[in-house]
Short mmCIF file of C-alpha atoms in Angstrom, two decimals:
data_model
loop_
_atom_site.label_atom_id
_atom_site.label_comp_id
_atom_site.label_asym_id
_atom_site.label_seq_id
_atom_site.Cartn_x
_atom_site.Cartn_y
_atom_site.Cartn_z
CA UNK K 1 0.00 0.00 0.00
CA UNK K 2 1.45 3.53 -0.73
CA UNK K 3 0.23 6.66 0.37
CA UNK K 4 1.32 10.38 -0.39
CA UNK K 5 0.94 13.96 1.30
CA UNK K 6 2.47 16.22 3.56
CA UNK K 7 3.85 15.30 6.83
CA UNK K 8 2.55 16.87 10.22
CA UNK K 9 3.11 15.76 13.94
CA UNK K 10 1.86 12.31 15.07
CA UNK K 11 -1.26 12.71 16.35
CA UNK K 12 -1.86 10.38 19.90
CA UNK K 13 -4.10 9.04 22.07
CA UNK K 14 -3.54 8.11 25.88
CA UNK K 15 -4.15 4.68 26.20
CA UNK K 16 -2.28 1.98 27.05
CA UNK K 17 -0.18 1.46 25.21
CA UNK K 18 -0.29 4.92 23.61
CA UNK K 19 -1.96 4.95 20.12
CA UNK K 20 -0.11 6.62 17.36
CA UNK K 21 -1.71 8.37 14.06
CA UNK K 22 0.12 9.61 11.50
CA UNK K 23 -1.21 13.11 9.39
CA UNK K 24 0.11 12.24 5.54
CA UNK K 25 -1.75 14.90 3.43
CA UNK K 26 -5.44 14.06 3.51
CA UNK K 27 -4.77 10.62 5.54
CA UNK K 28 -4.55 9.88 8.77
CA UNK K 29 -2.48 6.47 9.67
CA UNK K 30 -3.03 4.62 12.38
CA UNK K 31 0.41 2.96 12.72
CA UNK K 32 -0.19 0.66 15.81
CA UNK K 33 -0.74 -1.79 13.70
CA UNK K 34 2.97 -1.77 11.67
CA UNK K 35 4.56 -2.35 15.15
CA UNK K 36 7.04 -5.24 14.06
CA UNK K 37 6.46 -5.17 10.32
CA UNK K 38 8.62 -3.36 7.63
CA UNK K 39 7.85 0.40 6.55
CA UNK K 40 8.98 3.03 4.15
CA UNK K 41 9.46 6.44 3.95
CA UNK K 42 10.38 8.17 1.26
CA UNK K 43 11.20 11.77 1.13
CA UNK K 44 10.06 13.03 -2.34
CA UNK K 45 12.28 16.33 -2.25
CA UNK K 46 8.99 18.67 -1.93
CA UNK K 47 8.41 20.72 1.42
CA UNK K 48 5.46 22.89 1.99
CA UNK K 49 5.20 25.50 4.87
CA UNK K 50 2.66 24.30 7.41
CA UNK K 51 1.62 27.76 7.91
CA UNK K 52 1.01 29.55 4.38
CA UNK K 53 1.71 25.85 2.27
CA UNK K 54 3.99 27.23 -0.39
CA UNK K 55 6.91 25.68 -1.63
CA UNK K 56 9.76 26.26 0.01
CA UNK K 57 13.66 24.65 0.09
CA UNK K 58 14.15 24.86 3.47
CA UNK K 59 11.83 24.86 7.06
CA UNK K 60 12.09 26.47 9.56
CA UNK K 61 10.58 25.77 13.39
CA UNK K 62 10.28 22.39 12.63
CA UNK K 63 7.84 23.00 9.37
CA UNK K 64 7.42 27.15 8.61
CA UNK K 65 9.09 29.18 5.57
CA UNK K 66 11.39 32.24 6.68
CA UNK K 67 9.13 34.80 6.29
CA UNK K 68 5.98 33.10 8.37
CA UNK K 69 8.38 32.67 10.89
CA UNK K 70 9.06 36.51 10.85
CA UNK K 71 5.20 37.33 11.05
CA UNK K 72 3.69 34.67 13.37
CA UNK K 73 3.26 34.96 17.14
CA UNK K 74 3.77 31.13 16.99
CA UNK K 75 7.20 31.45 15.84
CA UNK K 76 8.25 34.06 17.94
CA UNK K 77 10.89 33.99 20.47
CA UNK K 78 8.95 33.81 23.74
CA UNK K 79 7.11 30.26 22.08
CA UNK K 80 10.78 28.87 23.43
CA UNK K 81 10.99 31.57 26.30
CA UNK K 82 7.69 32.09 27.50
CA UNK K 83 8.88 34.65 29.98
CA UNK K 84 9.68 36.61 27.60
CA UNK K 85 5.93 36.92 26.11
CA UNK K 86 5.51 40.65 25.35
CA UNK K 87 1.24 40.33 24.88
CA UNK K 88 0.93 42.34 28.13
CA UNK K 89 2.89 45.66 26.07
CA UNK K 90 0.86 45.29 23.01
CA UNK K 91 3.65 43.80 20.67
CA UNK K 92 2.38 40.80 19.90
CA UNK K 93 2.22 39.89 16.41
CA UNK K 94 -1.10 38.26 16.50
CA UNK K 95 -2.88 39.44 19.49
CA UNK K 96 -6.27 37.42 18.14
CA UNK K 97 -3.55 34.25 18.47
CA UNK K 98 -2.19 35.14 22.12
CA UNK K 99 -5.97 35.15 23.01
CA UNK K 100 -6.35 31.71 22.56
CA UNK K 101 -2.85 30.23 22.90
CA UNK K 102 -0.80 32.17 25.85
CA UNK K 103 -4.22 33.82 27.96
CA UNK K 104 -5.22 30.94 28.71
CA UNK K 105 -4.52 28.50 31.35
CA UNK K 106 -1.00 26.91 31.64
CA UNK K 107 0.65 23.92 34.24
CA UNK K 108 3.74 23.95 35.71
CA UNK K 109 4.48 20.03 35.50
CA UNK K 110 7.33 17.58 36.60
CA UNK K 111 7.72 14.65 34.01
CA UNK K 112 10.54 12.14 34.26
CA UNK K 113 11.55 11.39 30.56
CA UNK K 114 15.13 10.72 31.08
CA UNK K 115 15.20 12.02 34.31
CA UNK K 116 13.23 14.66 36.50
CA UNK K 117 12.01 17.85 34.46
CA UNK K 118 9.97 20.64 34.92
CA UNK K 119 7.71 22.13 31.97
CA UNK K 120 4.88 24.02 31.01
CA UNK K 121 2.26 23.67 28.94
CA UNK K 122 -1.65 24.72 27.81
CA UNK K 123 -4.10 23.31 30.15
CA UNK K 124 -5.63 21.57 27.04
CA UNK K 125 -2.51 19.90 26.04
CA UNK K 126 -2.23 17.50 29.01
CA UNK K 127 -1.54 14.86 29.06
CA UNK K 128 -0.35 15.18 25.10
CA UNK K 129 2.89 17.62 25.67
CA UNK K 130 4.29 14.61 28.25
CA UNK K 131 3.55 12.35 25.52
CA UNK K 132 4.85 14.20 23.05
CA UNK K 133 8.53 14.22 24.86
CA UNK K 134 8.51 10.49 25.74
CA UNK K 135 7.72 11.10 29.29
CA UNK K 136 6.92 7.54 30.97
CA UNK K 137 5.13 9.63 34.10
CA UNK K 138 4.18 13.57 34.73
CA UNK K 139 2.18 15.27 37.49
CA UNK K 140 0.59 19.01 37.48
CA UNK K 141 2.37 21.09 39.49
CA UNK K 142 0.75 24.23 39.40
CA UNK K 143 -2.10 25.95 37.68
CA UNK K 144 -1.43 29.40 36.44
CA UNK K 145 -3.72 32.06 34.38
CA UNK K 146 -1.25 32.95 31.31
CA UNK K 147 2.03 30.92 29.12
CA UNK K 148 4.18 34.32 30.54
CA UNK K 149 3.15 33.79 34.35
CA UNK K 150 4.32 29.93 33.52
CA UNK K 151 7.50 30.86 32.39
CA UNK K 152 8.16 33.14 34.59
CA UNK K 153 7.69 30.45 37.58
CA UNK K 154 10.09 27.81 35.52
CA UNK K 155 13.07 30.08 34.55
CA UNK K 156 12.65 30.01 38.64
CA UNK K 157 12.34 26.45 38.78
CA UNK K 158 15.09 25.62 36.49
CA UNK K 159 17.73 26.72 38.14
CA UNK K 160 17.54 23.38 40.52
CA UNK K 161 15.49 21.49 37.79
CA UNK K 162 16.29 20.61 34.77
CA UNK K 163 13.91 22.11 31.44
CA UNK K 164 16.04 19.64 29.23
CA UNK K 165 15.16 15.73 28.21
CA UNK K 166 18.15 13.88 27.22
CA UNK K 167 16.62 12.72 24.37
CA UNK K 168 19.17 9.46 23.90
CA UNK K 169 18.58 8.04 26.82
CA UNK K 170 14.91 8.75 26.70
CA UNK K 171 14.93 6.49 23.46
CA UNK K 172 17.24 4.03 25.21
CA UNK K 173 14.84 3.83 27.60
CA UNK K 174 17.23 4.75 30.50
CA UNK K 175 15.46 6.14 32.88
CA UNK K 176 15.40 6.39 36.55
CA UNK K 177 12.34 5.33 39.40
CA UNK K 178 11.26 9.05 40.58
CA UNK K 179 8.43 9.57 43.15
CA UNK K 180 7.10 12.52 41.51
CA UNK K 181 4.34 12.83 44.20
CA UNK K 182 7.23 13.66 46.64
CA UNK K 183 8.86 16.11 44.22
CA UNK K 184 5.97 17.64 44.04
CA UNK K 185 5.14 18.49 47.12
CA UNK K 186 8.92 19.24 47.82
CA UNK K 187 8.76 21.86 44.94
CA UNK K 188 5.15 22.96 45.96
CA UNK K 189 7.06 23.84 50.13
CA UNK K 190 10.18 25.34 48.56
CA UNK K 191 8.61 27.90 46.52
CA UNK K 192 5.97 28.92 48.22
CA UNK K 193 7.46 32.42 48.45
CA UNK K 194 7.55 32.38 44.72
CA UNK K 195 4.16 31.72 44.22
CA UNK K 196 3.15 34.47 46.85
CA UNK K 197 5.02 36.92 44.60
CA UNK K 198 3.45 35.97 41.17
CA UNK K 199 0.14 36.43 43.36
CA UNK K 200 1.25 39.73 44.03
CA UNK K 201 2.10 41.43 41.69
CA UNK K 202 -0.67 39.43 38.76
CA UNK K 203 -3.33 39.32 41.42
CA UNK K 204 -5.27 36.49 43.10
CA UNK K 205 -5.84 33.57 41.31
CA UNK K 206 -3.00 34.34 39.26
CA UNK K 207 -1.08 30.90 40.45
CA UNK K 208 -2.28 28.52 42.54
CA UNK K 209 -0.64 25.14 43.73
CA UNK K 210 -2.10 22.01 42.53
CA UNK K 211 -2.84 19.83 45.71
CA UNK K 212 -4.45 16.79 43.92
CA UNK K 213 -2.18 14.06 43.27
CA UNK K 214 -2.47 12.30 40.20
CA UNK K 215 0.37 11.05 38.12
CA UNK K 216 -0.18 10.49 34.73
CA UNK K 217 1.70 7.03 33.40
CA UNK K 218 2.68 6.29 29.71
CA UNK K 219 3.05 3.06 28.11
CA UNK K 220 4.83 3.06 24.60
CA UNK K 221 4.26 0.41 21.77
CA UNK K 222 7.76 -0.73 21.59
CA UNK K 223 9.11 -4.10 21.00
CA UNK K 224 12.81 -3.40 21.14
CA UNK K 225 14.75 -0.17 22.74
CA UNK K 226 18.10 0.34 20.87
CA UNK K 227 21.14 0.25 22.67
CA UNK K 228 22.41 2.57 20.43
CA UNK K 229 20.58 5.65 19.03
CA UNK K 230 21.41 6.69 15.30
CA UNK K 231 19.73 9.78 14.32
CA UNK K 232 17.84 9.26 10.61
CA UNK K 233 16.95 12.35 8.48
CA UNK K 234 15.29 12.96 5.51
CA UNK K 235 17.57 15.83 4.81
CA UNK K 236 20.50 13.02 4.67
CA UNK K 237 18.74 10.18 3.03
CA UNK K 238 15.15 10.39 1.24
CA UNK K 239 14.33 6.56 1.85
CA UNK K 240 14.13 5.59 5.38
CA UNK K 241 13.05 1.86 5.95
CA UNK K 242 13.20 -0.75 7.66
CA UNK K 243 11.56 -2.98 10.82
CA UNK K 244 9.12 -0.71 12.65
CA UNK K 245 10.47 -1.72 16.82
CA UNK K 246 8.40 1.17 18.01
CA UNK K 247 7.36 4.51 18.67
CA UNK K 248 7.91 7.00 21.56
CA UNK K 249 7.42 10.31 21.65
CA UNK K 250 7.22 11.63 18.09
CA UNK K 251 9.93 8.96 17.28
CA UNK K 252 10.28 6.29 14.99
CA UNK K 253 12.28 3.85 16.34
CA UNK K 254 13.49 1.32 13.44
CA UNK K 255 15.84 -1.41 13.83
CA UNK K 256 18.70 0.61 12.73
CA UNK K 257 17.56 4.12 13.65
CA UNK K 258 15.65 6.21 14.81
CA UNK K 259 13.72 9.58 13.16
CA UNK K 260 11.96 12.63 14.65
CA UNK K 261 8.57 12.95 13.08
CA UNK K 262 7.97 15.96 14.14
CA UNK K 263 11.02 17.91 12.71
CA UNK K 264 9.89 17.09 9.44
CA UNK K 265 6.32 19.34 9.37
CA UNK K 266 5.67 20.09 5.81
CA UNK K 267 8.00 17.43 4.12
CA UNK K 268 5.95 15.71 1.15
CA UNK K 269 6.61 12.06 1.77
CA UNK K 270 5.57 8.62 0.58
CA UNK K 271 4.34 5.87 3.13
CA UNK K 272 4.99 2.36 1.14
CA UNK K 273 4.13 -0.97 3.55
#
């Protein structure tokens, strides 16, 4: 069977295991079912920016053309420093797009991927964003009203926490028993003082600790981890095939490699099986 469109993001569903679609053009792919049977991939040298969907040579952000990434408040600099969102002064690029992405609710989480992290993310991406990294557990931290209030509290955070997954080892599967119930709680004590700040000076309401503990647990339809990760790109080679192991986060994990879905937004690519 061969199918043929434009890449975008797996799309998943939390259940256990995790269920994995993937977006080619007008299909949608469920791919559960190629666990442990051969697939193709083959790059056909077209890319298309997700945004605006003309043809382009080169992506940006992980699917854009240069100049939507010059225009959209999606691809601006506070998307990777959210502390750094500049809604609140009247700059942003698309103000009708901070409405409904960045005022809005966020959570401060812990996930262990490869190892404790902290994180933020929309209220109506959980439990997706932890799946999305490869997280096998995660736990809401705290609930706050906007993405710069969020980022604000984790540049805090991360000076004692780690904002990074080391994505090897997360594809290795190496990673260590955490009791993120007890971080938690540890972070929720230590910062208190934080918190009472950001309630200060964005008013009541503004962050507030999450006291419920539930941990969020992720299952991944692998067969095999690799013992050794090797990196595949369709920038590097246009066919990419081979025995299907797995999938986790928005990896493929073949038998002699593994490739980032995601990265590759907007690449025009043919699914052979």
């Amino acid at each position: 069977m061969k199918k043929l469109g434009t890449l975008s993001k797996m799309v998943v569903s939390h259940e256990a295991p995790v269920s994995y679609q993937l977006p080619l053009g007008e299909f949608l792919i469920p791919l559960d079912k190629y666990i442990g049977k051969d697939l193709a991939l083959e790059f056909t040298g077209e890319i298309n920016c997700v945004a605006c969907g003309r043809d382009i040579k080169k992506s940006y952000q992980q699917g854009y053309c240069y100049p939507c990434t010059k225009k959209l408040a999606q691809c601006d600099m506070c998307i990777l420093k959210p502390e750094q969102c500049h809604y609140h002064l009247g700059t942003c690029r698309e103000p009708e797009w901070g409405d409904t992405h960045c005022m809005i609710q966020h959570v401060v989480y812990l996930s262990n991927t490869s190892g404790i992290k902290v994180g933020i993310t929309r209220g109506t991406q959980v439990p997706t964003r932890w799946i999305d990294q490869g997280a096998i557990a995660a736990i809401p931290v705290f609930a706050v009203s906007t993405r710069r209030i969020s980022g604000l509290i984790e540049s805090s955070l991360k000076s004692n926490i780690s904002d990074r997954t080391n994505w090897r080892n997360m594809l290795k599967n190496i990673v260590p028993e955490i009791d993120l119930i007890a971080e938690k709680h540890k972070l929720i004590d230590q910062n208190q003082g934080l918190i009472a700040d950001i309630i200060a000076e964005f008013g009541p309401g503004s962050a507030v600790a999450i006291h419920q503990d539930k941990v969020y647990e992720f299952e991944y339809p692998v067969l095999q981890y690799p013992e050794k990760v090797n990196s595949l790109s369709f920038d590097k080679t246009a066919l990419v095939e081979g025995k299907l192991e797995g999938i986790k986060g928005q990896y493929l994990i073949f038998s002699h490699g593994v490739i980032n879905m995601r990265k590759f937004g907007g690449y025009r690519v043919a699914l052979n099986t």
